[in-house]
Short mmCIF file of C-alpha atoms in Angstrom, two decimals:
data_model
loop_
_atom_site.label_atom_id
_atom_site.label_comp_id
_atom_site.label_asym_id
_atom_site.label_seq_id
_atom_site.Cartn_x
_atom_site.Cartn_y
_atom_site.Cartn_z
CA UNK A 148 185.95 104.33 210.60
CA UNK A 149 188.11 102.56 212.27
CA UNK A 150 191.88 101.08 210.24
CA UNK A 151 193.17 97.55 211.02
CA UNK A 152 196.35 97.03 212.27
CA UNK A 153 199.22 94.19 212.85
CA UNK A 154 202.08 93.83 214.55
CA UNK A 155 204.88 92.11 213.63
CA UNK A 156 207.71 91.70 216.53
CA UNK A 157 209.88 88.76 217.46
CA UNK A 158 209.79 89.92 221.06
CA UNK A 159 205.88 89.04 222.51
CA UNK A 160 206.23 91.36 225.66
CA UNK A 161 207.00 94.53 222.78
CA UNK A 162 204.23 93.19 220.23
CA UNK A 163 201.56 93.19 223.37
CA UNK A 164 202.65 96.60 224.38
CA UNK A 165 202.11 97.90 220.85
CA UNK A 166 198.75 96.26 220.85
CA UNK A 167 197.57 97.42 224.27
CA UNK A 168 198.74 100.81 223.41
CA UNK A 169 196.88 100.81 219.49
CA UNK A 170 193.96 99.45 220.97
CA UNK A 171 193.27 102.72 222.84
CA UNK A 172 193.60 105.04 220.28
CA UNK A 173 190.06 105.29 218.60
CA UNK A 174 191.01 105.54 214.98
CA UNK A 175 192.74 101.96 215.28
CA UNK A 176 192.11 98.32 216.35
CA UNK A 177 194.69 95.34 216.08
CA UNK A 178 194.01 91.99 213.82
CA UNK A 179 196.53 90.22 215.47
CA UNK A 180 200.55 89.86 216.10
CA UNK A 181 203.25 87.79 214.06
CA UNK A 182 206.81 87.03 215.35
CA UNK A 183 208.55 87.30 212.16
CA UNK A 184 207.33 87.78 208.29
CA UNK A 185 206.95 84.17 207.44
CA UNK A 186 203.99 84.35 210.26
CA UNK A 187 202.40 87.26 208.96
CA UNK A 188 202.46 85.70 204.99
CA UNK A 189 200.93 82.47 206.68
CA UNK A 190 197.97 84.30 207.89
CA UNK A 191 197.67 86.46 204.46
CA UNK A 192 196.46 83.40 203.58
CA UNK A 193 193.10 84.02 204.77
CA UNK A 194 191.65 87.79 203.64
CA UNK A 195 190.37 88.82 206.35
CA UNK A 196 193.35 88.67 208.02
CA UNK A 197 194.42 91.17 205.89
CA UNK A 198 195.09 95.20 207.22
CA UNK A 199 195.17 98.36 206.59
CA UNK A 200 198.79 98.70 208.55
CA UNK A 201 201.49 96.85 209.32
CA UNK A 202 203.93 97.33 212.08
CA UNK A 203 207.30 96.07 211.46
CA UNK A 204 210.23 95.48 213.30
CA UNK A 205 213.54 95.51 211.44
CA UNK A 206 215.49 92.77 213.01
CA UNK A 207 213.67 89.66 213.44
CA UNK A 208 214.69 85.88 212.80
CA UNK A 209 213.37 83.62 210.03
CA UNK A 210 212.17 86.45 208.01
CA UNK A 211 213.17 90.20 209.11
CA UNK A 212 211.58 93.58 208.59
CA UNK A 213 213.59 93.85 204.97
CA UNK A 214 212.46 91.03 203.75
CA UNK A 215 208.65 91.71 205.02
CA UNK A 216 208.32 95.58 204.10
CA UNK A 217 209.76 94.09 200.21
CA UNK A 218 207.51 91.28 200.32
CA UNK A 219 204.66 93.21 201.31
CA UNK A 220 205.18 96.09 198.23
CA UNK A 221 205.47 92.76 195.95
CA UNK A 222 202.27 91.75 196.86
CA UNK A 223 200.10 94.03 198.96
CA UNK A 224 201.08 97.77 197.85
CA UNK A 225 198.40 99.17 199.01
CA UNK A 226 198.85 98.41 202.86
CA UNK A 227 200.85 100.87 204.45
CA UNK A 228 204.16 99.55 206.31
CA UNK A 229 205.10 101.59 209.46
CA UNK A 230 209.13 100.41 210.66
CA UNK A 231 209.59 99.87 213.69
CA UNK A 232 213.52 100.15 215.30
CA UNK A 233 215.69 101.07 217.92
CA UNK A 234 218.54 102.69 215.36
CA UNK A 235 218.00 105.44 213.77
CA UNK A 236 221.03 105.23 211.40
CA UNK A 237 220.34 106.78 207.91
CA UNK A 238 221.71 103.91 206.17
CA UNK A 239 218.29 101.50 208.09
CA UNK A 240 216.30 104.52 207.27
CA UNK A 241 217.32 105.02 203.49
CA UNK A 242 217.15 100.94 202.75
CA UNK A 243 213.56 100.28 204.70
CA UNK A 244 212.28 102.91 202.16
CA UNK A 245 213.92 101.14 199.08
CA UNK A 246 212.13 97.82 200.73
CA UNK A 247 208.91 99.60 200.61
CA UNK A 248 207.85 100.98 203.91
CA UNK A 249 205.94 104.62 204.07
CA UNK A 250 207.02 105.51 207.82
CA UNK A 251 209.82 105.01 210.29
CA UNK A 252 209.06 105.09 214.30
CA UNK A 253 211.52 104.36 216.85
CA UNK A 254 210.74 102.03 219.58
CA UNK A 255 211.42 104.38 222.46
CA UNK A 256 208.84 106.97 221.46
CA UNK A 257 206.16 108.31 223.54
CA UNK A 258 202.27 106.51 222.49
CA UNK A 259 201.20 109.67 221.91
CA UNK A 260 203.95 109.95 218.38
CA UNK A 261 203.08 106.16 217.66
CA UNK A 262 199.12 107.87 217.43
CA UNK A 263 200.66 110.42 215.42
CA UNK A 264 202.57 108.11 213.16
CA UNK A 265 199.25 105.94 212.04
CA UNK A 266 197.58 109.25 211.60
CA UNK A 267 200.16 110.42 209.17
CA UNK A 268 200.02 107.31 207.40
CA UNK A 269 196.46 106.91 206.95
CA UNK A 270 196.29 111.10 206.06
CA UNK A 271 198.93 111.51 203.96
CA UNK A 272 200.57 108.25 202.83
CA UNK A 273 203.81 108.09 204.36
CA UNK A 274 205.61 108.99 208.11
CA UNK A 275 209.35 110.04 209.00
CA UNK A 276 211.29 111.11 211.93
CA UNK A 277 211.89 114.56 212.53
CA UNK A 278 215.55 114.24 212.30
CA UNK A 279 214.54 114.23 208.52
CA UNK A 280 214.87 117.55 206.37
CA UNK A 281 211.71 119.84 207.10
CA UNK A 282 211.85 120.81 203.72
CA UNK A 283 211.39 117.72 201.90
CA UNK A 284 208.70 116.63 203.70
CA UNK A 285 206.81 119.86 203.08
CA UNK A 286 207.93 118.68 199.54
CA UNK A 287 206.64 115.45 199.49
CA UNK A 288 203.20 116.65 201.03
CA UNK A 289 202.75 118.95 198.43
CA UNK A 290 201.18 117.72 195.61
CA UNK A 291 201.00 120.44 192.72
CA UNK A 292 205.23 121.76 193.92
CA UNK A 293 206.73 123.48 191.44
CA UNK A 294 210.04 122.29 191.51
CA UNK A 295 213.65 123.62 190.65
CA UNK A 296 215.74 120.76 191.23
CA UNK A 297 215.72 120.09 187.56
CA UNK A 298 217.72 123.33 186.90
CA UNK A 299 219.84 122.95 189.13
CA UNK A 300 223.16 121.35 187.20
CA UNK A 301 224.47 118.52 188.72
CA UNK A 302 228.13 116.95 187.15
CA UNK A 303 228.15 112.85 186.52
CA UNK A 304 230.07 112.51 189.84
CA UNK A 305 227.38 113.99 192.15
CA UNK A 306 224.76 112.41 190.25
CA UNK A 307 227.09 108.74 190.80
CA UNK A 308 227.11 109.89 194.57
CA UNK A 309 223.21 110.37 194.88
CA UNK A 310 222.81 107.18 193.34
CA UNK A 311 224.90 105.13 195.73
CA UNK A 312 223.41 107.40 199.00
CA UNK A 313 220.00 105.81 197.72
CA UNK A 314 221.63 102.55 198.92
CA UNK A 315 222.53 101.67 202.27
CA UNK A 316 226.24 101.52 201.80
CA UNK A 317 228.35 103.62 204.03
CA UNK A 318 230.23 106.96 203.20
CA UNK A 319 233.69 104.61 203.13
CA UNK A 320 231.92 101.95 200.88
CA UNK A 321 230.59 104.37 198.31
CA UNK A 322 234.04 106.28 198.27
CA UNK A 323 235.72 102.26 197.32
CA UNK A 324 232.47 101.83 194.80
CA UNK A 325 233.72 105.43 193.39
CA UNK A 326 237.28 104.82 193.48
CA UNK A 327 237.94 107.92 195.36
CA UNK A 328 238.83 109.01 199.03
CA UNK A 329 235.96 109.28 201.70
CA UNK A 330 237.07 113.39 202.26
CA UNK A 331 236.04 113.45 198.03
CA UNK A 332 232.93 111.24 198.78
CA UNK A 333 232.28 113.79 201.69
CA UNK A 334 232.80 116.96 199.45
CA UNK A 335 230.54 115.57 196.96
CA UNK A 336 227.58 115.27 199.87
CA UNK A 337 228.20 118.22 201.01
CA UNK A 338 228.03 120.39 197.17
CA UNK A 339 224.64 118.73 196.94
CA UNK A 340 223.47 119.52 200.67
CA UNK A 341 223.95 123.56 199.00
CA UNK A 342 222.93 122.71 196.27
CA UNK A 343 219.40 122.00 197.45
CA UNK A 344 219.22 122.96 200.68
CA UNK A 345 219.47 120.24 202.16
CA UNK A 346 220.85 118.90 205.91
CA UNK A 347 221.19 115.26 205.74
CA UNK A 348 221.38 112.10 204.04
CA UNK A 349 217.98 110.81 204.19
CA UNK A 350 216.70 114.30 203.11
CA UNK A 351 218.77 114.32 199.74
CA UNK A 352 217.35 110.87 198.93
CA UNK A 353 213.57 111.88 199.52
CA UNK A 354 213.72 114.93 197.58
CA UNK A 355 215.99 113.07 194.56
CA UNK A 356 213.41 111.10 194.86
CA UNK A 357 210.71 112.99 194.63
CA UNK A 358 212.11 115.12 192.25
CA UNK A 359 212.57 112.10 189.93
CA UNK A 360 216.81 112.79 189.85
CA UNK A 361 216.60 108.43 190.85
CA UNK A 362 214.80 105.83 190.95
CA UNK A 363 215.10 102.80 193.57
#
C-alpha cells in the first residue's frame, strides 16, 4: 500500500527535489506541491486531494509552516505533518509540536533519513531528530510504560519552568516571565534534567508531556 504525500515549500527547485526524491521510495507517491498553506487549504477543497502526509516547511510567505501544521490539527488530525527546516533550534522544535506536527527533518539530510522519517511516521505516529533524548523516545514508543515521573516531587517553581520550556520563549524570556535571573532559570533546567534523566530541552518537554506533568 502505497501513502500519499504533499509538499509544501515556497522554494519550487526544493519542493521538486522532495518530490523526485519521495517518488522513488516505494512505500510513497506525491499528490502534488503547494508554495505556502493558503495553497494547500485551496486544494483541501477537493478530497481527493487530500493525504496521508504533509511536508512542511517552516518559513514560508502568506501562510507559514506554524500556521499550516495548527491549521491542519484544527481540521485534519489525522494526517500526519512531517516539518521541514534548516534550524534545528529547540525553541522551532518545541513550538512546531505545540502547532501540531508528529516529526521534524532537517533540510540537509541524506534521502535515505527523509525514507526513514515517513517510515516512522506511518509506523509509529510521530518522528524526531536524534539530537532528541534517547530515552523519551523509547518512552513515547512504548505504549503500556510504567512510569515514575509522577513520584518524583517537583516544587511550584520547576513545575512554572516546565510550563514556560513547553513554549518557545527563550531561557532570558522565561527568566523576565519568572521574575528571576537567567543563572536561576538555568538551575531550575538543570534540577529537572537529574531529576529525570534527561539531556535537553526538547527531551524534558516530550516526556512532561507524555507523562501528563503539561498540557499544550
Amino acid at each position: 500500500m502505497q501513502h500519499s504525500v504533499v509538499v509544501v515549500d515556497d522554494h519550487i527547485l526544493i519542493a521538486e527535489a522532495l518530490t523526485g526524491i519521495i517518488e522513488k521510495f516505494r512505500r510513497y507517491k506525491v499528490l502534488y506541491e503547494a508554495e505556502n498553506g493558503k495553497m494547500l487549504i485551496d486544494k483541501f477543497q477537493q478530497a481527493v486531494n487530500i493525504p496521508d502526509i504533509v511536508l512542511v516547511d517552516i518559513n514560508m510567505p502568506v501562510m507559514d509552516g506554524f500556521e499550516t501544521a495548527t491549521w491542519l490539527t484544527q481540521n485534519h488530525p489525522g494526517i500526519r505533518i512531517l516539518a521541514l527546516s534548516m534550524q534545528d533550534e529547540e525553541e522551532t522544535l518545541i513550538k512546531m509540536i505545540r502547532c501540531g506536527a508528529k516529526g521534524y527533518l532537517l533540510k540537509n539530510v541524506h534521502p535515505t533519513e527523509l525514507e526513514k522519517a515517513l517510515d516512522a511516521l506511518v509506523d509509529k505516529g510521530y518522528y524526531y531528530p536524534d539530537w532528541i533524548a534517547h530515552k523519551v523516545l523509547m518512552s513515547l514508543s512504548n505504549e503500556k510504560e510504567t512510569t515514575t515521573a509522577t513520584k518524583i516531587q517537583l516544587n511550584d517553581r520547576e513545575m512554572d519552568f516546565l510550563r514556560y520550556a513547553a513554549t518557545e520563549l527563550t531561557y532570558k524570556e522565561i527568566a523576565e516571565k519568572m521574575f528571576c535571573s537567567p543563572r536561576t532559570v538555568e538551575s531550575y533546567r538543570d534540577n529537572l534534567f537529574e531529576k529525570f534523566g534527561l539531556k535537553t530541552r526538547v527531551g524534558l518537554v516530550m516526556y512532561a508531556l507524555r507523562n501528563g506533568l503539561i498540557k499544550l
